[in-house]
Structure formats: C-alpha cells, structure tokens
Short mmCIF file of C-alpha atoms and ligand atoms in Angstrom, two decimals:
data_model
loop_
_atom_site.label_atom_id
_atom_site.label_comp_id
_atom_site.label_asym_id
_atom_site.label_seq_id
_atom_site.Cartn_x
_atom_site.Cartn_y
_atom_site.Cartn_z
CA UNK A 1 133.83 30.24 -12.78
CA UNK A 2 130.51 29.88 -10.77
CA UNK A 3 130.19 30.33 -6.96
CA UNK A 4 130.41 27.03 -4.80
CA UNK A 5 126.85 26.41 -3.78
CA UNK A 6 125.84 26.91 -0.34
CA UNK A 7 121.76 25.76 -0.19
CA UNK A 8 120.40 22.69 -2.17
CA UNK A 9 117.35 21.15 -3.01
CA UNK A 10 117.18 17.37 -3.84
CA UNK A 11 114.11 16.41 -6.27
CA UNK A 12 113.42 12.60 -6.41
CA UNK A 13 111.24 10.86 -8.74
CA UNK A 14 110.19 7.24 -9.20
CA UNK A 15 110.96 4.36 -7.11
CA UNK A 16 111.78 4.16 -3.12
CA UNK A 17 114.95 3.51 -4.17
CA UNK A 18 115.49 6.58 -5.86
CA UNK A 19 113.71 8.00 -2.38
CA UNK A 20 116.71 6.12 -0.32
CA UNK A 21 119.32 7.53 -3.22
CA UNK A 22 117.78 11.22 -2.93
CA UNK A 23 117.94 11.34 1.05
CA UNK A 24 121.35 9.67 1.24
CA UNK A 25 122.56 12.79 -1.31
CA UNK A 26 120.58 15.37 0.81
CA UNK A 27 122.95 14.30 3.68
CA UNK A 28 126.25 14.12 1.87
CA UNK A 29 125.54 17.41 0.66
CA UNK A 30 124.75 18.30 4.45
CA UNK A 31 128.32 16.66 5.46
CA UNK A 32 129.91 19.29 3.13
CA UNK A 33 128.13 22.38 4.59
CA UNK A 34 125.37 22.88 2.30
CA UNK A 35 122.14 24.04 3.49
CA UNK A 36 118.67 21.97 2.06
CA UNK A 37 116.12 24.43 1.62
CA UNK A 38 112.89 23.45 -0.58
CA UNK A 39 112.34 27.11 -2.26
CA UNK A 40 113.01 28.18 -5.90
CA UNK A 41 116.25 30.00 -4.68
CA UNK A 42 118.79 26.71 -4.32
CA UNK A 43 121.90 27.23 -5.24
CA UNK A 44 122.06 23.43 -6.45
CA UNK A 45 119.21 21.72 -7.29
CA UNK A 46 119.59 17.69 -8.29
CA UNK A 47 117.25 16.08 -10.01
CA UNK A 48 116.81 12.44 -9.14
CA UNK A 49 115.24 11.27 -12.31
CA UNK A 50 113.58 7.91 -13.09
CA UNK A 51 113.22 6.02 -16.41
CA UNK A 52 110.86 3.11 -15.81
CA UNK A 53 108.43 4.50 -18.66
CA UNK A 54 108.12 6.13 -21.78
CA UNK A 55 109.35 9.97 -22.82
CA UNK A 56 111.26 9.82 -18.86
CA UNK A 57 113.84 11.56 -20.74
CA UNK A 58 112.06 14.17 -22.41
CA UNK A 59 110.66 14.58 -18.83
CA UNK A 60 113.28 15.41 -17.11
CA UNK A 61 114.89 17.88 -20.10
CA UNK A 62 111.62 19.82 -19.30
CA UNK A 63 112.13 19.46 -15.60
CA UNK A 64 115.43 21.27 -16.33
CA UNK A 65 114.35 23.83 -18.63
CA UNK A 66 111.65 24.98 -15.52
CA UNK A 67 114.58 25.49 -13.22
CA UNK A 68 115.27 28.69 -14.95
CA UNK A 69 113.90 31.45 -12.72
CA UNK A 70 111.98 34.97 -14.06
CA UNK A 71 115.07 37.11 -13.47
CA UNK A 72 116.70 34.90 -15.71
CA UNK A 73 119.35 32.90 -13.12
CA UNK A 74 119.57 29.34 -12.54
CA UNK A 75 120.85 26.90 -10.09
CA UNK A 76 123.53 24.41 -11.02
CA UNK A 77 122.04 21.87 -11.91
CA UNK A 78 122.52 17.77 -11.53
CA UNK A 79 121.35 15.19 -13.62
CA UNK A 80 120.97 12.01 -11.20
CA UNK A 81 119.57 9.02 -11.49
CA UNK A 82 118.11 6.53 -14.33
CA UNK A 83 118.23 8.92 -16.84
CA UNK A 84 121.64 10.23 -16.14
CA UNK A 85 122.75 6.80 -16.77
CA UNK A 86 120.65 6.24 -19.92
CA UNK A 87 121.70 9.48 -21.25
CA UNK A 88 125.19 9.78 -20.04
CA UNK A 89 127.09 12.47 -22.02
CA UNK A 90 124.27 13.03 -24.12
CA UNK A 91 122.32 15.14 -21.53
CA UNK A 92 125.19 17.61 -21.30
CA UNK A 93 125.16 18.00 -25.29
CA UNK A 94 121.18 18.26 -25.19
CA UNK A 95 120.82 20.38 -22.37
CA UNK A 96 123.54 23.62 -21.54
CA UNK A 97 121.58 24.21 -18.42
CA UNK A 98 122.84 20.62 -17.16
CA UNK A 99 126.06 20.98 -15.16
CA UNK A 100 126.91 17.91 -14.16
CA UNK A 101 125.36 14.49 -15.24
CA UNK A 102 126.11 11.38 -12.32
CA UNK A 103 124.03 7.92 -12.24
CA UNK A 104 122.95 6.06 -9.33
CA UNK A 105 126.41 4.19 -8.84
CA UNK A 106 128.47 7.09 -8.33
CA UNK A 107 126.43 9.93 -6.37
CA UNK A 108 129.05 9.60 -3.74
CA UNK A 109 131.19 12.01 -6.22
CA UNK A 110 128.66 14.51 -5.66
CA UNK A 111 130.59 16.90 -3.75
CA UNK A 112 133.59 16.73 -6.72
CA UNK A 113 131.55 17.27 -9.45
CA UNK A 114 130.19 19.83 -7.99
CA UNK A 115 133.54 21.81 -7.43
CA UNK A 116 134.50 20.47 -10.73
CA UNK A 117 131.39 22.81 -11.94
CA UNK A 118 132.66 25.91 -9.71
CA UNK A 119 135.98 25.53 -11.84
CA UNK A 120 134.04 25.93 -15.24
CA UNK A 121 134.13 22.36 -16.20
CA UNK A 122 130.97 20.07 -16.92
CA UNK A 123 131.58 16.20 -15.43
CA UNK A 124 129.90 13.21 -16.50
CA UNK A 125 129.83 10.40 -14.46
CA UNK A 126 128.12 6.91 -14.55
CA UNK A 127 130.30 4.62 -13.47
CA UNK A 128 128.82 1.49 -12.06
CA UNK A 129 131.36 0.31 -9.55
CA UNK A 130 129.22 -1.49 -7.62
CA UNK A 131 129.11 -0.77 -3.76
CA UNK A 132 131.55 1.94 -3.82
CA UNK A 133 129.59 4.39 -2.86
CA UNK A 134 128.35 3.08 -0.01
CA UNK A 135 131.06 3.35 1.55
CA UNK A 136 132.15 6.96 0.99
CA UNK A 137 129.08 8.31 2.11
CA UNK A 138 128.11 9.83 5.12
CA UNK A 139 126.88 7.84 8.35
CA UNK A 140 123.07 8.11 8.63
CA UNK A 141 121.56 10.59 11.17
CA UNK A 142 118.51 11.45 12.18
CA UNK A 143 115.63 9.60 10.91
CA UNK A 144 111.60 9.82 10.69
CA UNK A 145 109.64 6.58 12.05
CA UNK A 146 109.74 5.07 8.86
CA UNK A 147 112.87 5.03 7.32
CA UNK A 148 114.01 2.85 3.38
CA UNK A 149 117.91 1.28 3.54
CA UNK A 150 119.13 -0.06 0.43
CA UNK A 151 120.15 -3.63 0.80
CA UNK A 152 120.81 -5.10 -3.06
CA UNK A 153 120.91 -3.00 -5.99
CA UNK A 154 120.83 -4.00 -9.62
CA UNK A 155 118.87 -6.84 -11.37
CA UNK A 156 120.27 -9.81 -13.70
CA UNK A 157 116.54 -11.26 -14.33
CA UNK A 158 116.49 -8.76 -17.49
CA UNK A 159 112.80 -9.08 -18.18
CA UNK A 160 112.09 -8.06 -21.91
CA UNK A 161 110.16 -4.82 -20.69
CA UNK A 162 112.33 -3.24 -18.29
CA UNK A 163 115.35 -0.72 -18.45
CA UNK A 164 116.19 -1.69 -14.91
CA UNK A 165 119.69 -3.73 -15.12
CA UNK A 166 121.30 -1.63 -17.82
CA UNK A 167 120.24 1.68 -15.82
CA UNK A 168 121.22 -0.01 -12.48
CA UNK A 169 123.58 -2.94 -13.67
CA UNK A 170 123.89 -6.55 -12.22
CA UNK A 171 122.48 -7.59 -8.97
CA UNK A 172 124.65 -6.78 -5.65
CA UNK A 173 124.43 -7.42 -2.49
CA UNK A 174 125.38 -4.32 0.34
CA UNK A 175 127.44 -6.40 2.99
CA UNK A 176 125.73 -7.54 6.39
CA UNK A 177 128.23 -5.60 8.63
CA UNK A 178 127.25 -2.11 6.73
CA UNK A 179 123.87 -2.87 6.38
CA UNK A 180 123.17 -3.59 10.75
CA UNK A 181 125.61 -0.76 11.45
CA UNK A 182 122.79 1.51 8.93
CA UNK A 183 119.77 0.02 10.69
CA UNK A 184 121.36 0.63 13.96
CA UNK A 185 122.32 4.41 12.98
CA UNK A 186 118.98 4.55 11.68
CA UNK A 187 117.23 3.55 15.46
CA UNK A 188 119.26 5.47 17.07
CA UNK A 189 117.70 8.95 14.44
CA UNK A 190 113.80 8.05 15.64
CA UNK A 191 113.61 4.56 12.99
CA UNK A 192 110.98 2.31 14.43
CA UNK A 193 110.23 0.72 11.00
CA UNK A 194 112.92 -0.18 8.52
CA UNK A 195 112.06 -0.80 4.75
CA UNK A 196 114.33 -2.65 3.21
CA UNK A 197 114.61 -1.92 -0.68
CA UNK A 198 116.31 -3.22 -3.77
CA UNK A 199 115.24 -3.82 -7.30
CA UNK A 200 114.93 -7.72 -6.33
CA UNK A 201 115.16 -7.32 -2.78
CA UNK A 202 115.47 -11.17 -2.03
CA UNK A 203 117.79 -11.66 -3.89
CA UNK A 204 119.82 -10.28 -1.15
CA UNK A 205 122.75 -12.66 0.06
CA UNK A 206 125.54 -12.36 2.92
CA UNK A 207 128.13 -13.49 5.36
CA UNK A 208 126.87 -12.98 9.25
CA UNK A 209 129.58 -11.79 11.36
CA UNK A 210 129.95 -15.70 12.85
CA UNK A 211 130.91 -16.30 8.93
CA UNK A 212 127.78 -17.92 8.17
CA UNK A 213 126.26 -17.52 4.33
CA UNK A 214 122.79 -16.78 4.43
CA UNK A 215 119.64 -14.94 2.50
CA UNK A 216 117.30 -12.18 3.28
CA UNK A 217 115.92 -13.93 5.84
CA UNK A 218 119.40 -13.84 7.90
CA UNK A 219 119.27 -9.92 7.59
CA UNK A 220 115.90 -9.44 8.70
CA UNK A 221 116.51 -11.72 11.83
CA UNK A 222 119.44 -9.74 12.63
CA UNK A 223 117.67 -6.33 12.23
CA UNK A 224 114.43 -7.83 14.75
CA UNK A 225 117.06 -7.89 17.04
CA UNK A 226 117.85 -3.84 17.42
CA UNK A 227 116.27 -2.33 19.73
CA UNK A 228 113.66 0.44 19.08
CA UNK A 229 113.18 -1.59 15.71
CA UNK A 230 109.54 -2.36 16.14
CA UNK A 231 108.81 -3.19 12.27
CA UNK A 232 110.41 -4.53 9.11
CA UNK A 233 109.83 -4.78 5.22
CA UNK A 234 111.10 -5.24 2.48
CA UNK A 235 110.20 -4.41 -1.28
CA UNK A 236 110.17 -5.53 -4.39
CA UNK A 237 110.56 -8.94 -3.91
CA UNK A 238 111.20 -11.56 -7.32
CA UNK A 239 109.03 -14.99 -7.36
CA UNK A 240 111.91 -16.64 -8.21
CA UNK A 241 113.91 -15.60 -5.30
CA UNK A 242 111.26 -16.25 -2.54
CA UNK A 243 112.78 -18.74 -0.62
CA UNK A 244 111.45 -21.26 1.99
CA UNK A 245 113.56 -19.87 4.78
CA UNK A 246 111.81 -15.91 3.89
CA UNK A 247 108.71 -17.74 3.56
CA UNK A 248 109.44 -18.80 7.17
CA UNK A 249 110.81 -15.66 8.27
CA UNK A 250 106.70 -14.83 8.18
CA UNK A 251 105.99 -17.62 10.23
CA UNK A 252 108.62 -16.76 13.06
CA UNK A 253 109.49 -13.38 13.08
CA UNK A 254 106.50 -10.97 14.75
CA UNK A 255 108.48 -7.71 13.62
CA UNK A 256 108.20 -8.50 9.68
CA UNK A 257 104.92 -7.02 8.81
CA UNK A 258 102.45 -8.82 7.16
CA UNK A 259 102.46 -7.37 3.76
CA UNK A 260 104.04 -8.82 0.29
CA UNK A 261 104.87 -7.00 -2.32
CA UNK A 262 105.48 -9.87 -5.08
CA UNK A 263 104.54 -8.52 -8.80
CA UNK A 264 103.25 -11.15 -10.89
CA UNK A 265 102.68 -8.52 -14.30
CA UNK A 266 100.28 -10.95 -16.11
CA UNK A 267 98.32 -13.83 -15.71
CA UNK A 268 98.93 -15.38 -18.98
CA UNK A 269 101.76 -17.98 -19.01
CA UNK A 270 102.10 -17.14 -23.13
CA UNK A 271 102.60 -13.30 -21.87
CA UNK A 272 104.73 -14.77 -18.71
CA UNK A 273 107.13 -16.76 -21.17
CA UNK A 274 107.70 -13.26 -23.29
CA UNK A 275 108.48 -11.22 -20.56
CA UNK A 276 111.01 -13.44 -19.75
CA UNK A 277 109.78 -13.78 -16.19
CA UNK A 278 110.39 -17.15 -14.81
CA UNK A 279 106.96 -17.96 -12.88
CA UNK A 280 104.20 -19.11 -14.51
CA UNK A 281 99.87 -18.25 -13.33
CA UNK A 282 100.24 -21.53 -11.40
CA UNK A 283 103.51 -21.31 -9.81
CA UNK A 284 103.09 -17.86 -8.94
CA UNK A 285 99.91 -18.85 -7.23
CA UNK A 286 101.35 -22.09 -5.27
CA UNK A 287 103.90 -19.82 -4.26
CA UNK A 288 100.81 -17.53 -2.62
CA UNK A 289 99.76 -20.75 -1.21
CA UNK A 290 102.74 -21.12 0.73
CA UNK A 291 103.26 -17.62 1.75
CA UNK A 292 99.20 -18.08 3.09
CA UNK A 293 100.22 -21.04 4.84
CA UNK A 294 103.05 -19.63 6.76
CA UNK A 295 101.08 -16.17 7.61
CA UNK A 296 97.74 -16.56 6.81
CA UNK A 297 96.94 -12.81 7.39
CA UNK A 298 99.49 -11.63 5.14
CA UNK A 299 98.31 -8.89 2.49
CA UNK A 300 100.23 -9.24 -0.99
CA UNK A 301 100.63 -6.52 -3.49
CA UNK A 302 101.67 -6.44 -6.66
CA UNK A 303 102.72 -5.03 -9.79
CA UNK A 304 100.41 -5.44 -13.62
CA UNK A 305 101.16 -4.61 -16.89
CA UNK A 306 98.55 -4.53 -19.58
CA UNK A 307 99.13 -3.96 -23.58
CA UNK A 308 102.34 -6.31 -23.31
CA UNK A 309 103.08 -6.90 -27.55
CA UNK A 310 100.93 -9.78 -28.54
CA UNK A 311 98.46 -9.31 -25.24
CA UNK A 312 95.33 -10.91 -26.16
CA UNK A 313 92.01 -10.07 -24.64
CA UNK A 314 92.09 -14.05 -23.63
CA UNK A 315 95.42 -13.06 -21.82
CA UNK A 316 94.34 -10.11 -20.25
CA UNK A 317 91.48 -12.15 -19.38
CA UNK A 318 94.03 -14.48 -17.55
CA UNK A 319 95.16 -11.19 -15.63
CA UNK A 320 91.81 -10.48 -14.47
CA UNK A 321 91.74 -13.91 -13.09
CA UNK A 322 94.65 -14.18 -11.52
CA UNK A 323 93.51 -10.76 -9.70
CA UNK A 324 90.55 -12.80 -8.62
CA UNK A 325 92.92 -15.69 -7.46
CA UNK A 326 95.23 -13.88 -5.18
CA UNK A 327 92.35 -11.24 -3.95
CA UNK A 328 95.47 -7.95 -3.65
CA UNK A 329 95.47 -5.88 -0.87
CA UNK A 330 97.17 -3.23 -3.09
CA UNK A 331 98.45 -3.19 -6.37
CA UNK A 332 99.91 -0.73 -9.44
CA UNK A 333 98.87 -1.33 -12.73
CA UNK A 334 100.84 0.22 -15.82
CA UNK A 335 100.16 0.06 -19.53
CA UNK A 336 102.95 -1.18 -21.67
CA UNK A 337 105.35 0.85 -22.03
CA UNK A 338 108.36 0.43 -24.86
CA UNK A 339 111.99 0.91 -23.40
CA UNK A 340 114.65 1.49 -26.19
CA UNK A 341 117.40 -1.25 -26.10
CA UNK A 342 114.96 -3.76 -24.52
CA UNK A 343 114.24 -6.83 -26.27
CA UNK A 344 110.22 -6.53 -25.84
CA UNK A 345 110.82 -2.66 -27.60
CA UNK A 346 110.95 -5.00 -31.05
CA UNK A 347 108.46 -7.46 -30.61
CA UNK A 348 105.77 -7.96 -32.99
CA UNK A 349 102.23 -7.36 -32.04
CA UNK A 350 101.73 -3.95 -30.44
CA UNK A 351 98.80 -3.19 -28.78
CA UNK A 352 96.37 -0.52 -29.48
CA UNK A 353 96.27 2.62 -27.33
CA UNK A 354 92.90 2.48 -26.97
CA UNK A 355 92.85 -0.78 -26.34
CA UNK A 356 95.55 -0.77 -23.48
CA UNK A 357 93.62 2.28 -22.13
CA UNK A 358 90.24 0.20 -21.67
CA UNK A 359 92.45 -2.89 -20.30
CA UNK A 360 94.27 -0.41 -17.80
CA UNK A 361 90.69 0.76 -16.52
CA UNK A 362 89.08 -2.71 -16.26
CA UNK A 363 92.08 -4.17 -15.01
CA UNK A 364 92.34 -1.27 -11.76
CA UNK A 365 87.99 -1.67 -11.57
CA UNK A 366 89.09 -4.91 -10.57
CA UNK A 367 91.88 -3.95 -8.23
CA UNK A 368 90.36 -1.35 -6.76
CA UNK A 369 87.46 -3.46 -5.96
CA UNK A 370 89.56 -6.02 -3.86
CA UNK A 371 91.68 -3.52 -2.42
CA UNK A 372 88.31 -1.75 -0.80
CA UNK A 373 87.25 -5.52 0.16
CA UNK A 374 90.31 -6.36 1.71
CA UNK A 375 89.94 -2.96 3.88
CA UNK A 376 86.25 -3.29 4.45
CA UNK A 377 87.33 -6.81 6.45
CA UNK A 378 89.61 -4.59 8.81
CA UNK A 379 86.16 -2.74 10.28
CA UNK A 380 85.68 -3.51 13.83
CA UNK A 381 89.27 -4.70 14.05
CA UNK A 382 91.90 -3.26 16.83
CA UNK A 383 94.76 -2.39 14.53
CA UNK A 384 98.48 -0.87 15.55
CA UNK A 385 98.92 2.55 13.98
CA UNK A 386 102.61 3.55 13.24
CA UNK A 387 102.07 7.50 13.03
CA UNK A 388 104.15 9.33 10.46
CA UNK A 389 102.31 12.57 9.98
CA UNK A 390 99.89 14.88 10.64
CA UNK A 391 96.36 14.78 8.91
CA UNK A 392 94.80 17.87 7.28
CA UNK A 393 92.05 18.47 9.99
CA UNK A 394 93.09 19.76 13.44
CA UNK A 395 94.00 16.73 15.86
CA UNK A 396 94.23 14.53 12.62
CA UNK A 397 97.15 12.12 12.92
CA UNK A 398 97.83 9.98 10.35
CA UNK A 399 99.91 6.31 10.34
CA UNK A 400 100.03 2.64 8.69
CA UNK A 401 98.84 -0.22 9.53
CA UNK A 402 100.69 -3.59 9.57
CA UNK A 403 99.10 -4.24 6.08
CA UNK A 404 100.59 -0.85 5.38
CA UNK A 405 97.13 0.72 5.35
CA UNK A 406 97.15 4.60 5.45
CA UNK A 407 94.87 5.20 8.82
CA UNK A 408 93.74 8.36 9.45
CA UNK A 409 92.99 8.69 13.39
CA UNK A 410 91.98 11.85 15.74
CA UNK A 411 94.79 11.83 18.44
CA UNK A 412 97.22 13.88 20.76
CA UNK A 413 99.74 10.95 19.64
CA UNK A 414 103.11 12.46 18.31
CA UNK A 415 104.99 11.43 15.07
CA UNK A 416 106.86 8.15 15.53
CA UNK A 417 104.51 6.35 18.35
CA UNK A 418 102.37 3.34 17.40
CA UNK A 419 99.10 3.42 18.74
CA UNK A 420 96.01 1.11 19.47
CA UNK A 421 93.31 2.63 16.63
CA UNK A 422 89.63 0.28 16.48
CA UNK A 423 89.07 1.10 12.57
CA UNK A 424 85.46 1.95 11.76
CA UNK A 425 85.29 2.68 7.92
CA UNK A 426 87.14 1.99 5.19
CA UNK A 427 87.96 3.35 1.23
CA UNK A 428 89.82 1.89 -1.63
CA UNK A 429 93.02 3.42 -0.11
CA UNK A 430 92.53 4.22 3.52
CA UNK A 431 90.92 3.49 6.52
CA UNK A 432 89.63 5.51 9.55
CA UNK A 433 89.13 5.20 13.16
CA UNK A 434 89.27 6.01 16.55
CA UNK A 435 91.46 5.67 19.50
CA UNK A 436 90.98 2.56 21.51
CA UNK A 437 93.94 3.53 24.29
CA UNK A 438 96.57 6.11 24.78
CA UNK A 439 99.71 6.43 22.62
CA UNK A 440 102.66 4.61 23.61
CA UNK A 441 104.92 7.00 23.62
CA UNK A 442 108.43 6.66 20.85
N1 SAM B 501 111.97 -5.73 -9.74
C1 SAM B 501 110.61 -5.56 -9.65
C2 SAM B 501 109.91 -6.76 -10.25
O1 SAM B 501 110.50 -7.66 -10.71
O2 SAM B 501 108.70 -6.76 -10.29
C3 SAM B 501 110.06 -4.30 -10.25
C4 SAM B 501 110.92 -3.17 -10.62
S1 SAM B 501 110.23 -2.06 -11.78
C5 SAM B 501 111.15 -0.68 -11.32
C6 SAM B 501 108.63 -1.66 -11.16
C7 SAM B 501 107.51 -2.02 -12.07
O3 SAM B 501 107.50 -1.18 -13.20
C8 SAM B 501 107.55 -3.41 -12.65
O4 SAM B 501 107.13 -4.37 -11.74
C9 SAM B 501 106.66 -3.30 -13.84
O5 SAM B 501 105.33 -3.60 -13.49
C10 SAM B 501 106.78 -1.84 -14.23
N2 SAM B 501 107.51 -1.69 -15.48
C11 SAM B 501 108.81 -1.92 -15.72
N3 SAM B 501 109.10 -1.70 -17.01
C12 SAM B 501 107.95 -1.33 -17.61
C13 SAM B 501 107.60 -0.99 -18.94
N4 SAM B 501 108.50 -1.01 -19.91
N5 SAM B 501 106.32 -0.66 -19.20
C14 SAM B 501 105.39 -0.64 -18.21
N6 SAM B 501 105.67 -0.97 -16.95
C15 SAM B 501 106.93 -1.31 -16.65
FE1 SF4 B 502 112.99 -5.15 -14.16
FE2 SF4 B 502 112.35 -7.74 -14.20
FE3 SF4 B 502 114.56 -6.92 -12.93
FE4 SF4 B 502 112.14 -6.35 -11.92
S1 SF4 B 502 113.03 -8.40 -12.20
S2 SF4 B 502 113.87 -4.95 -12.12
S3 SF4 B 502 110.95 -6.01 -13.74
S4 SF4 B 502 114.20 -6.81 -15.11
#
C-alpha cells in the first residue's frame, strides 16, 4: 500500500496538444484535491511523453529513472501520453518505477488509477474511446491570455513517416456545443486568444446548435462571437482539408489572426507521393495563392523534413525551392526520423547521417533567412502586442504579434492586455519596440 498523493507535478513534452492534455490533467488532479507544486518533492509526478521521433521511448525510461531522489524515495509515477500508448503494458514490465501507464484517450481515469496504485496494484490503460474523456473532465477555470482547446484529435491521412494515428487513432471531431461552452469558460478565466489545436485541425466538422453541418470555419465564427475573445488560431492545419469557406474565414473574420501553419514536408512531388501526402509542390503552392488572395498579409509556417528514404539532393533541392516560393514566416525543420510500424520505417534508400545533417543546416540557413526577412518588413510598423509575460530586464514585457511574433516591449502594461508597440528592430525570432500608446487595459 502507498499513501494517496496529495501534491503533483505534470511534465509535458512535445506537441501543444500534449500542452492542452497536460493542463487539462493538472486541473482534474486539482478537482480531486491535489496540490500542483513544480519542486522535486511531488507526491505524483506524470509524465506527458511524446513519440514523434526516434529513441522517444528510451527518453522517457530515462526521464523516469531521474525521478528517483538522493534519499532514495520516489514519486508515483505516470506514464502519459504517446509513449504510454506505444508502449502500453510494456512500460510497466521495463520500468518498476512506472506505476501506472494511461494514453492520451483515457487521462480522464487519472484519478482511478491513481487509487488503484494506493491499493498496490499497477493499471494500464490505453483505451481509445474516442471523446470520452472529454466529457468526464473537469470544467475549465482560470486561464492565461493565451489559452490551446482541443477541437479534433486523431489523424486518418497516415503519412508513411508518422506514428501519429496509431498513437492517437482516427480523426474525431469534439462536438460544437462542448467546444463554445470551453471557449466561453475559457473567457470568462482571463482567455483573450484561443488556439485551437488538433493533429489536422481542419479537419474539424460539426452540427451548430440551429442543426446546421458545417467545417472549421463554422467554429471559428461562432467563437469571434464571445466576448473578451479578441483573437483566434488554429494549428496544424492539412492541405488537403483547407477548404474554400476557411480560406474565407481569412477574408471575413478580423479576430482570426493572420498566421498559417500549413506543413508542406518536401518540395519534391517524387518525395510528396512516398510520404503519402496528398498535395503535390504545385498544388500546395496554388493553395498559398489562394490563401494570399483572401489575406494578403497572412504569414504561413510550416513543417520540413529532410533525409526522407530515397531523398535526392535534386529533391532536397526542390525543398529549398519551394522555401523560396512560399517565403515562411516561421518554420521547423526535422531530419528523418524512422518510426517502427510505419510503412516509410522499411523503405529502401536511407539517407546518410551526415548527409541529412548538412541538408538539415542548409535547409534552416534558408529558413532562417526568410524568417529574419519577413520580420525585418515589420520595422516601422504599428503592431498589436498580446502580452503574456514578463521579459528578463526590469519593465520588460513581453507579447505576440498577429503574425505570432515574440515582441519584446518596455511597458507598465500587465499580463493579458494588448497594446499598441511601433517595432524598431528585428531577429530571426523576435522583434523589439517601443510603446506607441498606453495599454488597454484586459
Ligand atoms: N498533422 C500535422 C501535419 O500533417 O503536418 C503534423 C503533425 S506531426 C506531430 C508534426 C511534425 O512532425 C510533422 O509535420 C513532421 O514534419 C514531423 N514528423 C512526423 N513524423 C516524423 C518522422 N518520423 N521523422 C521526422 N519528422 C517527423
Ligand atoms: Fe502525421 Fe500526416 Fe497525420 Fe500529420 S497528417 S499527423 S504528419 S499522419
């Protein structure tokens, strides 16, 4: 028998959904009594693991082993996220310091297992019954300005690289209802921007409360409406689910920022074609076009992957110039990375390390480059500065930008108001500048 815990600490690595998962735990945990403390002396500590890239697992069994303290006691310990589900009962058997081993469908049970752990026993759970947990967890509370809410989860595009729907199963859609009554909870805590996540975000479908079937774009117009709501995003968005009526969401809706995030991961159609992803260099870019047309300020980000089996220098010469093409705001740029149980992990034609390491540093050259020359055009501009935290120097406020810009501004402006900065220089991956009126206060 162990002690029920009383203090917790979540860790979360990875994606913002695993961000969304970790804080949505933290305040289940919090509905049961449980204190969050960040120090080494948690009674519970829950590890929120990702498995997007290589030796994850390994990773987090060494993330485990740390939790062991000098005198020689240990927290209980949780296994959550994508590796809980990859490894399933297997952690338990690898690890005896792991307790209790749950996967991102069923964190709801948190509170169970836990007690299930108190009684001496060691549950497993990854069960992937879709929205279930949603609904068993906690209403949301207080919130900082900027606040994720999980609107689809899973993915059925199964591109030949990614671990993505067999960690987090097929693609569903959180109902409309739950999802304003979230954003509305979320104003109400201090929320003036709401991103809204899912592994292929637009994807997202519904039934309005009139009955009516509609996309992402339905959900978005229906959160512009909340008050105190002052901005909306969403991330990561598909190609092949960017519809004309999101594309006009852009056009017609002033509180969807105007920022993309719309991964293309190669510019060569031959690479395209084995990923399995459904775009090709030239439809990817039309679709750009369109976006541009609609918005023509809109930044787009995306997402690269070099050292794909069979990558050619020609192909990764076809990245580079797609890079060129779109001209990203932001990006992130991986090397290849080999999943087990994904069909690219027995493809033919690997890729040199040392190869895929000079790609990966040409390729971000490149990025970096455009990302510095997209902020460079911002000088001299008057942009709105959502401020989410304090800067390192005394007075230093820092905040984003609509082009989700980090800013870093000297100002008696609190947390949570948006205020009127004129930028004056600019870096790869912020800007600065100064003032141009008073804070509006949250
Ligand atoms: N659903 C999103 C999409 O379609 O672009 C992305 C989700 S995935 C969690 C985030 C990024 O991780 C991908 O866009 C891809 O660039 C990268 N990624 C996924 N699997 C990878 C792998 N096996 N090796 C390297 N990078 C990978
Ligand atoms: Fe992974 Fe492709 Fe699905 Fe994105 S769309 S989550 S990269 S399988």
């Amino acid at each position: 028998m162990t002690a029920l815990p009383t203090t917790f600490r979540v860790k979360s690595f990875g994606c913002q959904m695993n961000v969304y998962d970790g804080e949505r735990m933290a305040e289940l945990l919090e509905s049961q009594g449980l204190t969050a403390t960040s120090g080494d002396e948690a009674d519970l500590v829950v590890l929120n693991t990702c498995h997007i890239r290589e030796k994850a697992a390994e990773r987090a069994y060494s993330d485990v082993g740390r939790l062991r303290r000098d005198d020689g006691t240990r927290p209980i310990i949780a296994l959550a996220g994508c590796v809980a589900q990859a490894e399933g009962a297997e952690a338990a058997k690898r690890s005896k310091m792991i307790d209790l081993v749950v996967g991102p469908q069923a964190y709801h049970r948190l509170p169970e297992m836990v007690a299930a752990v108190a009684r001496g026993e060691r549950p497993v759970d990854t069960d992937m019954p879709a929205i279930a947990k949603f609904a068993a967890l906690p209403p949301r509370r207080r919130s900082g300005p900027s606040a994720f809410l999980t609107v689809q989860e899973g993915c059925d595009k199964f591109c030949t690289y990614c671990v993505v729907p067999y960690t987090r199963g097929a693609e569903i859609s959180r109902p409309f209802a739950d999802l304003l009554a979230e954003a509305r909870a979320l104003a109400e805590g201090g929320a003036r921007e709401i991103t809204l996540l899912g592994q292929n975000v637009n994807a997202w479908s519904g039934e309005s409360q009139d009955g009516g079937a509609g996309g992402l774009d339905m959900l978005i117009r229906a959160i512009a409406r909340i008050d105190g709501i002052e901005r909306i995003r969403y991330t990561t968005s598909h190609p092949a689910d960017l519809t004309d009526a999101l594309i006009a969401a852009h056009r017609e809706i002033d509180k969807l920022m105007p920022y993309l995030h719309l991964p293309v991961q190669s510019g060569s159609d031959a690479i395209l074609k084995a990923m399995n992803r459904s775009h090709s260099a030239a439809s990817y870019l039309k679709l750009i076009e369109r976006v541009r047309v609609a918005r023509p300020d809109i930044a787009i980000s995306g997402d690269f992957i070099v050292g794909f089996p069979g990558e050619t220098e020609k192909d990764f010469c076809d990245t580079l110039a797609i890079v060129d093409a779109v001209g990203y705001a932001s990006a992130y740029s991986f090397k290849y990375s080999p999943r087990p149980g994904t069909p690219a992990a027995s493809m033919e034609g690997a890729v040199e390390a040392q190869v895929m390491d000079e790609r990966l540093q040409r390729l971000q050259d490149r990025l970096r480059a455009h990302s510095l020359a997209f902020n460079q055009a911002t000088i001299g501009k008057d942009l709105a500065i959502l401020i989410d935290r304090k800067g390192r120097l005394p007075g230093q406020m820092i905040g984003k930008s609509p082009w989700l810009q980090s800013v870093f501004v000297e100002t008696g402006a609190a947390i949570g108001d948006l205020v009127d900065v004129s930028i004056t220089h600019a870096l790869p991956n912020s800007l600065g500048g100064a003032l141009r009126r008073p804070a509006v206060a949250a």
